[in-house]
Amino acid sequence: MKKNMIRLGSLLTAIVFCSSSWACTGDSTRHEGGDAATAVTPDANNAGLKLPAGFGALKIIDNIGRPRHIVVNSKGEVYIKEFRLKDGKGIYLLRDTNGDGKVDTKVGFGNYNGTGIVIKNGYLYASSDEEVFRYKLDANENVIDTAHPEKIITGLKKGRQHETKSIVLDDAGNIYVNIGAYSNSCQEVDRGKGSKGIMPCPILDSAGGIWRFKADKLNQTYGDGTRYATGLRNVVGLDWNTQANQLFVMQHGRDGLFQMFPEYYNEKQSAELPAECLYALKEGDNAGWPYIYYDQQQKKKMLAPEYGGDGKKSVDDKYIDPVYAFPGHLAPNGLLFYTGNMFPEKYRNGAFIAFHGSWNRAPEPQKGFFVAFVPFKNGKPSGEWEIFADNFAGKEDIASPGQAEHRPCGLAQGPDGSLYVTDDTKGAVYRIVYKK
Amino acid sequence: MKKTIVTLSFILVCTVILFAQANSPAASKVRGKKVYETYCLACHQVDGMGVPNMNPPLSKTSWVTGDKTKLIQVILKGFAQSVPIDGEDYSNNMAPHNFLKDQEIADVLTYIRSSFGNKSSAITAAEVKAVRAKTK
């Protein structure tokens, strides 16, 4: 009798489980991953996201503070870096213990605000706005001692704006850190109407670029590192492309062409320009901020109005070109090259970009609040960009970014090939999956 | 003679009414909206809600609805301090807007103090002038 009850129970469970076609993939690996199929069930209406056919999404957790960047370990457990401390903690480990995709337990640690978080070679690296720490991981990629991280980089410049530090590692023992320029366009009066640019821009000695440090050396500061690339106003989304063996970064382009120089630009031009640029960097590269900006409509590098430009004077010199240019002000906060097997072939090695959404398009409607995709071949863009995951904002017309319900920020790939997206407004973490 | 007096009185009354209207809070608010759209909206947004972490909201914040002198000084001197506003940090610098005339500043402040859900009193050009004289 008891046996029969158990059998009946199992049958009922199977029926309930299989009533969702998503669950019946016959994949027994579940959350352990490694297989192209997935057992997690998307939320009703894909948690509000609009996705291409065949994709589904679930919120693995909601209201978990203001998560910025995110990384998933080899067991499918999620680490998020909080922009501001949530209940006194700056990092959370999120665990799904029963394999339904939803977070069941969370462990908070770290007492600093920040953005960057990444796993590499047995360590979890995380950044505050002035420092980078690392935590040794055990065989399950769990932090061994949450209370005593090693401080590997310290004393980084933190201005009032563009203060966050994004991090990524290469395969040669180096860590790359963005140090954002604490200015819009290096004017004598920051964001002052008609104010001239300072020549040369003094900010570039210690900010407005990517610095490279050793991944395993303690207490490094400016003198121990190298200014790897300069002329980058602010980078939040960055990733190492393993096919090209190269650092790729998304720059946040300058604001206020019309507000600062209405004699050269109208409001519509100012809403679209300059481009949000994807750069492939080599050591010593200069992307040209604050002296130039990239105009994606003319496909030219333009002299900035603070430095004698008028919207027409282009420059062709030592500054690098972007490998891809998006419309202005969309605010790229996450970049991820997809190397998983779950998504269809066209996504393999391509770039996902989380656009946080604009503010500097006003009075034009705001744009962004989506995850975009650009296909890549052999480490180079091979097609046009498209919106991959949309409707984070929860409605069509967003006049002001405060009206957006969610704003995508960080991206990560799970061991099974799922794509994770953080929302730093309401604290949702999304997991996007594909069903064959 | 009587006709002249009536005419003169009429002109005088009209002038007074026009003058009063020009300086009424309602007229000031209308002009202030234009100033707002030209110099403020790009950062503080069409709904006065600002931009999270970057540009502070003007809606129901003590900085807008409270002390007039402090508010007038933000326009004159800009804002580039690391000071929390109602408990939140905002990162973008605001440049000084001291190139605006006393009346324009009065108008735009009257507008923001009575818009976006705010219900605070008007600010006059005389008040701006007095603060400007003391602000270096």
Coordinates of C-alpha atoms in Angstrom, one line a residue:
Chain A
M1 CA 0.0 0.0 0.0
K2 CA 2.7 2.4 1.0
K3 CA 4.6 1.5 -2.1
N4 CA 1.6 2.1 -4.2
M5 CA 1.2 5.5 -2.6
I6 CA 4.7 6.4 -3.4
R7 CA 4.3 5.2 -7.0
L8 CA 1.1 7.3 -7.3
G9 CA 2.9 10.2 -5.9
S10 CA 5.8 9.9 -8.4
L11 CA 3.3 9.6 -11.3
L12 CA 1.5 12.7 -10.1
T13 CA 4.7 14.6 -9.8
A14 CA 5.7 13.5 -13.3
I15 CA 2.4 14.6 -14.7
V16 CA 2.6 18.0 -13.1
F17 CA 6.2 18.3 -14.1
C18 CA 5.6 17.3 -17.7
S19 CA 2.5 19.4 -18.1
S20 CA 4.9 22.1 -19.0
S21 CA 6.5 21.2 -22.3
W22 CA 9.6 23.1 -21.2
A23 CA 10.3 20.6 -18.5
C24 CA 10.0 17.5 -20.6
T25 CA 13.2 17.7 -22.5
G26 CA 14.4 14.3 -21.1
D27 CA 17.4 16.1 -19.7
S28 CA 18.4 14.5 -16.5
T29 CA 21.4 16.8 -15.9
R30 CA 19.1 19.6 -14.7
H31 CA 20.9 22.5 -13.1
E32 CA 24.2 20.9 -13.3
G33 CA 24.3 21.9 -16.9
G34 CA 26.7 21.0 -19.7
D35 CA 23.9 20.0 -21.9
A36 CA 22.2 22.2 -24.5
A37 CA 18.7 21.5 -23.1
T38 CA 17.5 22.9 -19.8
A39 CA 15.0 21.7 -17.2
V40 CA 14.1 25.1 -15.8
T41 CA 10.7 26.4 -16.6
P42 CA 10.3 30.0 -17.8
D43 CA 8.0 32.2 -15.8
A44 CA 4.5 33.0 -17.1
N45 CA 4.9 35.6 -19.9
N46 CA 8.7 35.1 -19.7
A47 CA 8.9 37.4 -16.6
G48 CA 7.7 40.3 -18.8
L49 CA 10.6 40.1 -21.3
K50 CA 10.1 40.0 -25.1
L51 CA 12.4 37.4 -26.6
P52 CA 13.0 35.8 -30.0
A53 CA 11.0 32.6 -30.7
G54 CA 12.2 29.6 -28.8
F55 CA 13.6 31.5 -25.9
G56 CA 12.2 31.8 -22.4
A57 CA 13.0 33.7 -19.3
L58 CA 12.5 33.4 -15.6
K59 CA 13.4 35.7 -12.7
I60 CA 15.6 33.6 -10.4
I61 CA 15.2 36.2 -7.7
D62 CA 13.6 39.6 -7.2
N63 CA 14.3 42.6 -5.0
I64 CA 17.9 41.5 -4.3
G65 CA 19.1 45.1 -3.9
R66 CA 20.8 46.8 -6.9
P67 CA 22.9 44.1 -8.5
R68 CA 25.4 45.3 -11.1
H69 CA 27.7 42.7 -12.6
I70 CA 27.2 39.0 -12.2
V71 CA 29.1 35.8 -12.6
V72 CA 27.9 32.1 -12.5
N73 CA 30.2 29.4 -11.2
S74 CA 30.8 26.0 -12.7
K75 CA 27.9 24.6 -10.5
G76 CA 25.4 27.1 -11.8
E77 CA 25.5 29.2 -8.6
V78 CA 25.3 32.9 -9.0
Y79 CA 27.4 35.7 -7.5
I80 CA 26.2 39.3 -7.9
K81 CA 28.0 42.6 -7.0
E82 CA 25.7 45.1 -5.3
F83 CA 25.9 48.8 -6.3
R84 CA 24.9 49.7 -2.8
L85 CA 25.1 47.5 0.2
K86 CA 22.0 45.3 0.7
D87 CA 21.4 44.5 4.3
G88 CA 25.0 45.5 4.9
K89 CA 26.4 43.1 2.3
G90 CA 28.0 44.0 -1.1
I91 CA 28.2 40.5 -2.7
Y92 CA 25.5 37.8 -2.7
L93 CA 25.9 34.1 -3.6
L94 CA 22.6 32.9 -4.9
R95 CA 21.8 29.1 -4.8
D96 CA 19.1 27.0 -6.3
T97 CA 19.1 23.9 -4.2
N98 CA 16.2 22.0 -5.8
G99 CA 16.9 22.6 -9.5
D100 CA 13.8 24.6 -10.4
G101 CA 15.9 27.5 -11.4
K102 CA 14.7 29.7 -8.5
V103 CA 17.0 30.9 -5.8
D104 CA 16.4 29.1 -2.5
T105 CA 19.3 30.3 -0.4
K106 CA 21.5 33.4 -0.4
V107 CA 24.7 34.2 1.4
G108 CA 25.9 37.8 1.7
F109 CA 29.4 39.0 2.3
G110 CA 31.8 41.9 1.5
N111 CA 31.2 45.3 3.0
Y112 CA 31.8 47.5 0.0
N113 CA 29.7 49.1 -2.8
G114 CA 30.8 48.5 -6.4
T115 CA 30.1 47.0 -9.8
G116 CA 32.8 44.5 -11.0
I117 CA 32.7 40.7 -10.3
V118 CA 34.4 37.9 -12.2
I119 CA 35.7 34.3 -11.6
K120 CA 39.1 33.3 -13.0
N121 CA 41.6 30.6 -12.2
G122 CA 40.2 29.6 -8.8
Y123 CA 39.5 33.1 -7.5
L124 CA 36.4 35.4 -7.3
Y125 CA 37.5 39.0 -8.1
A126 CA 35.3 41.9 -7.1
S127 CA 35.7 45.6 -7.2
S128 CA 34.7 48.6 -5.0
D129 CA 34.9 52.0 -6.6
E130 CA 38.6 52.3 -5.5
E131 CA 39.9 48.8 -5.0
V132 CA 39.9 45.3 -6.4
F133 CA 39.7 42.2 -4.1
R134 CA 40.0 38.5 -4.7
Y135 CA 38.6 35.5 -2.8
K136 CA 40.1 32.0 -3.1
L137 CA 37.5 29.4 -4.3
D138 CA 37.2 25.8 -3.4
A139 CA 36.7 22.9 -5.8
N140 CA 33.0 23.8 -6.1
E141 CA 33.9 27.4 -6.8
N142 CA 32.6 28.6 -3.5
V143 CA 34.5 31.3 -1.5
I144 CA 36.6 29.7 1.2
D145 CA 36.9 32.7 3.5
T146 CA 34.4 35.5 2.8
A147 CA 35.8 37.7 5.6
H148 CA 39.4 37.9 4.4
P149 CA 39.8 38.7 0.7
E150 CA 43.2 39.7 -0.7
K151 CA 43.4 43.3 -1.8
I152 CA 45.2 43.2 -5.1
I153 CA 44.6 46.8 -6.3
T154 CA 44.1 49.9 -4.2
G155 CA 44.0 53.7 -4.5
L156 CA 42.2 54.0 -7.8
K157 CA 40.8 57.4 -8.7
K158 CA 37.1 57.8 -7.8
G159 CA 35.4 61.0 -9.0
R160 CA 31.8 61.9 -8.5
Q161 CA 30.8 60.6 -11.8
H162 CA 31.8 57.4 -13.7
E163 CA 33.1 56.1 -10.4
T164 CA 32.5 52.4 -10.8
K165 CA 35.3 49.9 -11.7
S166 CA 34.6 47.1 -14.1
I167 CA 37.1 44.2 -14.3
V168 CA 38.0 41.4 -16.6
L169 CA 41.0 39.0 -16.8
D170 CA 42.9 37.6 -19.8
D171 CA 44.5 34.1 -20.0
A172 CA 48.0 35.4 -19.2
G173 CA 47.5 36.4 -15.5
N174 CA 46.5 40.0 -16.1
I175 CA 43.5 41.9 -14.8
Y176 CA 42.1 44.9 -16.7
V177 CA 40.3 47.7 -14.7
N178 CA 38.2 50.5 -16.1
I179 CA 38.9 53.9 -14.5
G180 CA 36.2 56.3 -15.7
A181 CA 36.8 59.9 -16.4
Y182 CA 35.3 62.1 -13.7
S183 CA 34.0 64.5 -16.3
N184 CA 31.7 64.7 -19.3
S185 CA 34.0 66.2 -21.8
C186 CA 37.0 67.7 -19.8
Q187 CA 35.6 71.2 -20.0
E188 CA 36.9 74.0 -17.9
V189 CA 33.5 74.0 -16.2
D190 CA 32.1 70.4 -16.3
R191 CA 28.8 70.4 -18.2
G192 CA 29.0 74.2 -18.6
K193 CA 27.2 75.7 -21.6
G194 CA 29.9 76.7 -24.2
S195 CA 32.8 75.9 -21.8
K196 CA 36.1 75.1 -23.6
G197 CA 37.9 71.8 -23.2
I198 CA 41.2 71.7 -21.2
M199 CA 44.2 71.0 -23.5
P200 CA 45.7 68.5 -22.8
C201 CA 43.0 66.9 -20.6
P202 CA 44.6 66.4 -17.2
I203 CA 42.2 63.7 -16.2
L204 CA 43.8 61.2 -18.6
D205 CA 46.9 60.6 -16.5
S206 CA 44.9 58.6 -13.9
A207 CA 41.4 58.0 -15.4
G208 CA 39.6 57.9 -18.8
G209 CA 41.1 54.5 -19.7
I210 CA 41.8 50.9 -19.0
W211 CA 44.6 50.0 -16.6
R212 CA 46.3 46.6 -16.5
F213 CA 47.6 45.0 -13.3
K214 CA 48.8 41.5 -12.3
A215 CA 46.0 39.3 -11.2
D216 CA 47.9 37.8 -8.3
K217 CA 50.0 40.6 -6.8
L218 CA 48.8 42.4 -3.6
N219 CA 48.3 46.1 -3.0
Q220 CA 49.1 47.3 -6.5
T221 CA 48.3 50.9 -7.4
Y222 CA 49.0 53.2 -10.4
G223 CA 52.8 52.8 -10.3
D224 CA 52.5 49.0 -10.5
G225 CA 50.1 48.9 -13.4
T226 CA 50.1 50.0 -17.0
R227 CA 47.7 52.4 -18.7
Y228 CA 46.7 49.8 -21.3
A229 CA 44.4 52.1 -23.3
T230 CA 43.4 55.7 -23.0
G231 CA 40.8 58.1 -24.4
L232 CA 37.9 56.1 -23.0
R233 CA 35.4 58.3 -21.2
N234 CA 33.7 55.5 -19.2
V235 CA 33.5 51.8 -19.7
V236 CA 31.1 49.7 -17.7
G237 CA 30.6 46.7 -20.0
L238 CA 33.8 44.8 -21.0
D239 CA 34.8 41.3 -21.8
W240 CA 37.8 39.2 -23.0
N241 CA 37.1 37.8 -26.5
T242 CA 38.8 34.4 -26.6
Q243 CA 38.7 34.0 -30.3
A244 CA 40.5 37.3 -30.9
N245 CA 42.4 36.9 -27.6
Q246 CA 41.6 40.6 -27.1
L247 CA 39.9 43.0 -24.7
F248 CA 36.7 44.5 -26.0
V249 CA 35.0 47.4 -24.2
M250 CA 31.8 49.4 -24.6
Q251 CA 32.2 53.1 -24.0
H252 CA 29.6 55.4 -22.6
G253 CA 29.8 58.3 -25.0
R254 CA 29.7 62.0 -24.0
D255 CA 26.5 63.9 -23.2
G256 CA 24.9 67.2 -24.1
L257 CA 26.1 68.2 -27.5
F258 CA 23.0 70.4 -27.9
Q259 CA 22.9 71.6 -24.3
M260 CA 26.6 72.6 -24.4
F261 CA 26.8 73.8 -28.0
P262 CA 23.3 74.7 -29.4
E263 CA 24.9 76.7 -32.2
Y264 CA 26.2 73.5 -33.8
Y265 CA 23.7 70.8 -32.8
N266 CA 19.9 70.5 -32.6
E267 CA 18.0 68.4 -30.0
K268 CA 17.4 65.5 -32.4
Q269 CA 21.1 65.3 -33.3
S270 CA 22.1 65.5 -29.7
A271 CA 19.7 62.7 -28.8
E272 CA 21.3 60.3 -31.5
L273 CA 25.0 61.4 -31.2
P274 CA 27.6 60.4 -30.4
A275 CA 27.7 56.7 -30.9
E276 CA 28.0 54.2 -28.1
C277 CA 31.1 52.5 -29.3
L278 CA 32.4 48.9 -29.1
Y279 CA 36.2 49.0 -29.2
A280 CA 38.6 46.1 -29.6
L281 CA 41.7 47.3 -27.7
K282 CA 45.4 46.7 -28.1
E283 CA 48.0 48.0 -25.7
G284 CA 48.7 51.7 -26.2
D285 CA 45.4 52.4 -28.1
N286 CA 43.8 55.8 -27.8
A287 CA 40.0 56.1 -28.4
G288 CA 40.2 59.9 -28.4
W289 CA 38.0 61.1 -25.5
P290 CA 37.6 64.0 -24.9
Y291 CA 39.1 65.4 -28.1
I292 CA 36.9 63.5 -30.5
Y293 CA 33.7 61.6 -30.6
Y294 CA 32.4 59.0 -33.1
D295 CA 29.4 60.0 -35.4
Q296 CA 27.7 56.8 -36.4
Q297 CA 25.6 58.6 -39.1
Q298 CA 28.6 60.1 -40.9
K299 CA 30.7 57.1 -39.9
K300 CA 33.5 59.5 -38.9
K301 CA 35.5 60.6 -35.9
M302 CA 34.5 64.2 -35.2
L303 CA 36.4 66.9 -33.5
A304 CA 34.6 67.6 -30.1
P305 CA 33.0 71.1 -29.9
E306 CA 35.0 71.8 -26.7
Y307 CA 38.1 71.4 -28.8
G308 CA 37.1 73.5 -31.9
G309 CA 34.6 71.1 -33.5
D310 CA 31.3 72.2 -35.0
G311 CA 29.6 68.9 -35.9
K312 CA 31.3 68.9 -39.4
K313 CA 35.0 68.8 -38.8
S314 CA 36.2 65.2 -38.8
V315 CA 39.6 63.9 -37.8
D316 CA 41.6 61.1 -39.2
D317 CA 44.6 60.4 -37.1
K318 CA 46.0 58.4 -34.2
Y319 CA 42.6 57.6 -32.6
I320 CA 41.2 54.1 -33.1
D321 CA 37.9 53.4 -34.8
P322 CA 35.2 51.5 -33.1
V323 CA 34.5 47.9 -34.3
Y324 CA 30.8 48.6 -33.9
A325 CA 28.7 51.8 -33.3
F326 CA 25.3 51.9 -31.6
P327 CA 22.9 54.9 -31.3
G328 CA 23.8 57.5 -28.7
H329 CA 23.1 57.5 -24.9
L330 CA 21.8 53.9 -24.6
A331 CA 24.3 53.3 -21.8
P332 CA 26.0 49.9 -22.3
N333 CA 26.6 48.4 -18.9
G334 CA 27.2 44.8 -19.7
L335 CA 29.2 43.0 -22.5
L336 CA 29.4 39.3 -22.9
F337 CA 30.8 37.1 -25.7
Y338 CA 28.6 34.0 -25.8
T339 CA 30.5 30.8 -25.9
G340 CA 27.8 28.4 -24.7
N341 CA 26.1 25.6 -26.6
M342 CA 22.5 26.1 -25.5
F343 CA 21.6 29.0 -27.9
P344 CA 21.3 28.5 -31.7
E345 CA 24.5 28.6 -33.8
K346 CA 24.0 32.3 -34.8
Y347 CA 24.7 33.4 -31.3
R348 CA 27.9 31.4 -30.9
N349 CA 30.8 33.8 -30.1
G350 CA 28.6 36.8 -30.7
A351 CA 28.3 39.8 -28.4
F352 CA 25.4 40.5 -26.0
I353 CA 25.2 44.0 -24.7
A354 CA 23.0 45.1 -21.8
F355 CA 21.9 48.7 -22.5
H356 CA 20.9 50.3 -19.2
G357 CA 18.7 52.9 -21.0
S358 CA 19.2 56.6 -21.8
W359 CA 18.6 59.8 -20.0
N360 CA 20.4 62.3 -22.2
R361 CA 18.0 62.0 -25.1
A362 CA 15.4 64.3 -23.4
P363 CA 13.2 65.9 -24.6
E364 CA 13.2 63.1 -27.2
P365 CA 11.8 59.8 -25.9
Q366 CA 14.4 57.7 -24.0
K367 CA 15.7 54.5 -25.5
G368 CA 17.6 51.4 -24.5
F369 CA 16.4 49.2 -21.5
F370 CA 17.2 46.1 -23.6
V371 CA 19.8 43.4 -24.3
A372 CA 21.2 43.7 -27.8
F373 CA 23.1 41.1 -29.9
V374 CA 25.7 41.5 -32.6
P375 CA 26.9 38.4 -34.5
F376 CA 30.7 37.7 -34.6
K377 CA 32.9 35.7 -36.8
N378 CA 36.6 35.1 -36.1
G379 CA 36.6 37.8 -33.4
K380 CA 35.0 40.5 -35.6
P381 CA 31.3 41.7 -36.0
S382 CA 29.8 39.8 -38.9
G383 CA 26.3 41.4 -39.2
E384 CA 23.9 44.0 -37.9
W385 CA 22.8 44.4 -34.3
E386 CA 19.4 43.5 -33.1
I387 CA 17.4 43.7 -29.9
F388 CA 17.6 40.3 -28.2
A389 CA 15.7 40.8 -24.9
D390 CA 13.3 43.7 -24.7
N391 CA 10.7 45.3 -22.4
F392 CA 12.8 45.5 -19.2
A393 CA 11.2 48.9 -18.8
G394 CA 7.7 47.3 -18.7
K395 CA 6.2 49.8 -21.2
E396 CA 6.8 51.3 -24.6
D397 CA 7.2 55.0 -24.1
I398 CA 9.8 56.0 -21.5
A399 CA 10.1 59.8 -21.1
S400 CA 12.4 59.7 -18.1
P401 CA 14.6 56.7 -17.0
G402 CA 12.9 56.7 -13.5
Q403 CA 9.8 55.5 -15.3
A404 CA 11.5 52.2 -16.4
E405 CA 10.5 49.3 -14.2
H406 CA 13.7 47.4 -14.6
R407 CA 17.0 48.4 -16.2
P408 CA 19.4 45.7 -17.5
C409 CA 23.0 46.0 -16.3
G410 CA 25.2 42.9 -15.9
L411 CA 25.4 39.8 -18.1
A412 CA 26.8 36.3 -17.4
Q413 CA 26.7 32.9 -18.9
G414 CA 25.8 29.8 -17.0
P415 CA 27.6 26.4 -17.4
D416 CA 24.6 25.1 -19.4
G417 CA 24.7 28.1 -21.7
S418 CA 21.8 30.1 -20.0
L419 CA 22.2 33.9 -20.2
Y420 CA 21.8 35.8 -16.9
V421 CA 20.9 39.5 -16.8
T422 CA 20.8 41.7 -13.7
D423 CA 18.4 44.6 -13.1
D424 CA 19.9 47.3 -10.8
T425 CA 16.6 49.1 -10.3
K426 CA 14.3 46.6 -8.7
G427 CA 16.8 43.9 -8.1
A428 CA 15.6 41.2 -10.4
V429 CA 18.0 38.6 -11.8
Y430 CA 16.8 37.0 -15.1
R431 CA 17.8 33.7 -16.6
I432 CA 17.2 33.4 -20.3
V433 CA 17.1 29.9 -21.8
Y434 CA 16.5 28.3 -25.2
K435 CA 14.5 25.2 -25.9
K436 CA 15.6 23.1 -28.9
Chain B
M1 CA -10.2 117.9 -18.9
K2 CA -12.4 115.3 -17.3
K3 CA -12.0 113.1 -20.3
T4 CA -8.2 113.4 -20.1
I5 CA -8.3 112.4 -16.4
V6 CA -10.5 109.4 -17.2
T7 CA -8.2 108.3 -20.0
L8 CA -5.1 108.8 -17.8
S9 CA -6.7 106.9 -15.0
F10 CA -7.6 104.1 -17.4
I11 CA -4.0 103.9 -18.7
L12 CA -2.7 103.9 -15.1
V13 CA -5.0 101.1 -14.0
C14 CA -4.2 99.0 -17.1
T15 CA -0.4 99.5 -16.4
V16 CA -0.8 98.5 -12.8
I17 CA -2.9 95.4 -13.8
L18 CA -0.4 94.4 -16.5
F19 CA 2.6 95.0 -14.2
A20 CA 0.8 93.0 -11.5
Q21 CA 0.1 90.2 -13.9
A22 CA 3.7 90.1 -15.2
N23 CA 4.8 89.7 -11.7
S24 CA 2.1 87.3 -10.6
P25 CA 3.3 83.8 -9.6
A26 CA 1.1 82.4 -12.4
A27 CA 2.9 84.5 -15.0
S28 CA 6.2 83.7 -13.5
K29 CA 5.5 80.0 -13.6
V30 CA 4.6 80.2 -17.3
R31 CA 7.9 81.9 -18.1
G32 CA 9.7 79.5 -15.8
K33 CA 8.5 76.5 -17.7
K34 CA 10.3 77.9 -20.8
V35 CA 13.5 78.5 -18.8
Y36 CA 13.2 74.9 -17.4
E37 CA 12.9 73.4 -20.9
T38 CA 15.9 75.3 -22.1
Y39 CA 18.4 74.8 -19.3
C40 CA 17.1 72.1 -16.9
L41 CA 15.0 69.5 -18.6
A42 CA 17.9 67.6 -20.3
C43 CA 19.2 66.5 -16.9
H44 CA 16.2 66.8 -14.5
Q45 CA 13.8 65.3 -17.1
V46 CA 10.4 66.2 -18.3
D47 CA 8.8 64.8 -15.2
G48 CA 11.2 66.4 -12.8
M49 CA 12.2 63.0 -11.6
G50 CA 15.9 63.4 -12.5
V51 CA 18.0 60.3 -13.3
P52 CA 18.7 57.7 -10.6
N53 CA 22.2 58.0 -9.2
M54 CA 23.1 60.8 -11.6
N55 CA 20.8 63.8 -11.6
P56 CA 18.7 64.5 -8.5
P57 CA 14.9 64.7 -8.7
L58 CA 13.2 68.1 -8.2
S59 CA 10.0 66.4 -7.2
K60 CA 9.2 66.6 -3.5
T61 CA 12.8 67.1 -2.4
S62 CA 13.7 69.3 0.5
W63 CA 16.3 71.1 -1.6
V64 CA 13.5 72.4 -3.9
T65 CA 10.6 72.9 -1.5
G66 CA 12.7 74.1 1.5
D67 CA 15.1 77.0 2.1
K68 CA 14.9 79.5 -0.8
T69 CA 18.5 80.9 -0.3
K70 CA 20.0 77.4 -0.5
L71 CA 18.0 76.7 -3.7
I72 CA 18.9 80.0 -5.3
Q73 CA 22.5 79.3 -4.6
V74 CA 22.4 76.0 -6.4
I75 CA 21.4 77.8 -9.6
L76 CA 24.1 80.5 -9.1
K77 CA 27.0 78.3 -8.0
G78 CA 26.0 74.9 -9.5
F79 CA 26.4 71.7 -7.6
A80 CA 29.5 69.6 -7.6
Q81 CA 29.7 68.4 -4.0
S82 CA 29.6 64.9 -2.7
V83 CA 26.6 65.6 -0.5
P84 CA 23.7 63.2 -0.3
I85 CA 20.4 64.6 -1.3
D86 CA 17.6 63.2 0.8
G87 CA 19.8 60.3 1.5
E88 CA 20.8 59.4 -2.1
D89 CA 24.1 60.2 -3.9
Y90 CA 24.0 61.8 -7.3
S91 CA 27.1 61.8 -9.4
N92 CA 26.7 64.3 -12.2
N93 CA 28.0 67.9 -11.8
M94 CA 25.7 70.8 -12.4
A95 CA 27.5 73.8 -13.9
P96 CA 26.8 77.3 -12.4
H97 CA 23.8 79.0 -14.1
N98 CA 24.7 82.5 -12.9
F99 CA 24.4 83.8 -16.5
L100 CA 20.6 83.6 -16.0
K101 CA 18.9 86.9 -15.1
D102 CA 17.4 87.4 -11.6
Q103 CA 13.9 87.3 -13.2
E104 CA 14.7 84.1 -15.1
I105 CA 16.0 82.4 -12.0
A106 CA 12.9 83.5 -10.0
D107 CA 10.7 82.2 -12.8
V108 CA 12.3 78.8 -13.1
L109 CA 12.4 78.3 -9.3
T110 CA 8.8 79.4 -9.1
Y111 CA 8.0 76.8 -11.8
I112 CA 9.8 73.9 -10.1
R113 CA 8.5 74.8 -6.6
S114 CA 4.9 74.5 -7.9
S115 CA 5.3 71.6 -10.4
F116 CA 6.1 67.9 -10.2
G117 CA 3.8 67.6 -7.2
N118 CA 5.5 70.5 -5.3
K119 CA 3.3 73.1 -3.7
S120 CA 5.8 75.7 -2.4
S121 CA 5.6 79.5 -2.6
A122 CA 7.0 81.6 -5.5
I123 CA 10.4 83.1 -5.5
T124 CA 10.8 86.8 -6.7
A125 CA 13.5 88.5 -8.7
A126 CA 14.2 90.7 -5.6
E127 CA 14.9 87.6 -3.5
V128 CA 17.3 86.2 -6.2
K129 CA 19.0 89.6 -6.4
A130 CA 19.6 89.7 -2.6
V131 CA 21.1 86.2 -2.6
R132 CA 23.2 87.0 -5.7
A133 CA 24.6 90.1 -3.9
K134 CA 25.8 87.9 -1.0
T135 CA 27.0 84.9 -3.1
K136 CA 30.5 84.9 -4.3

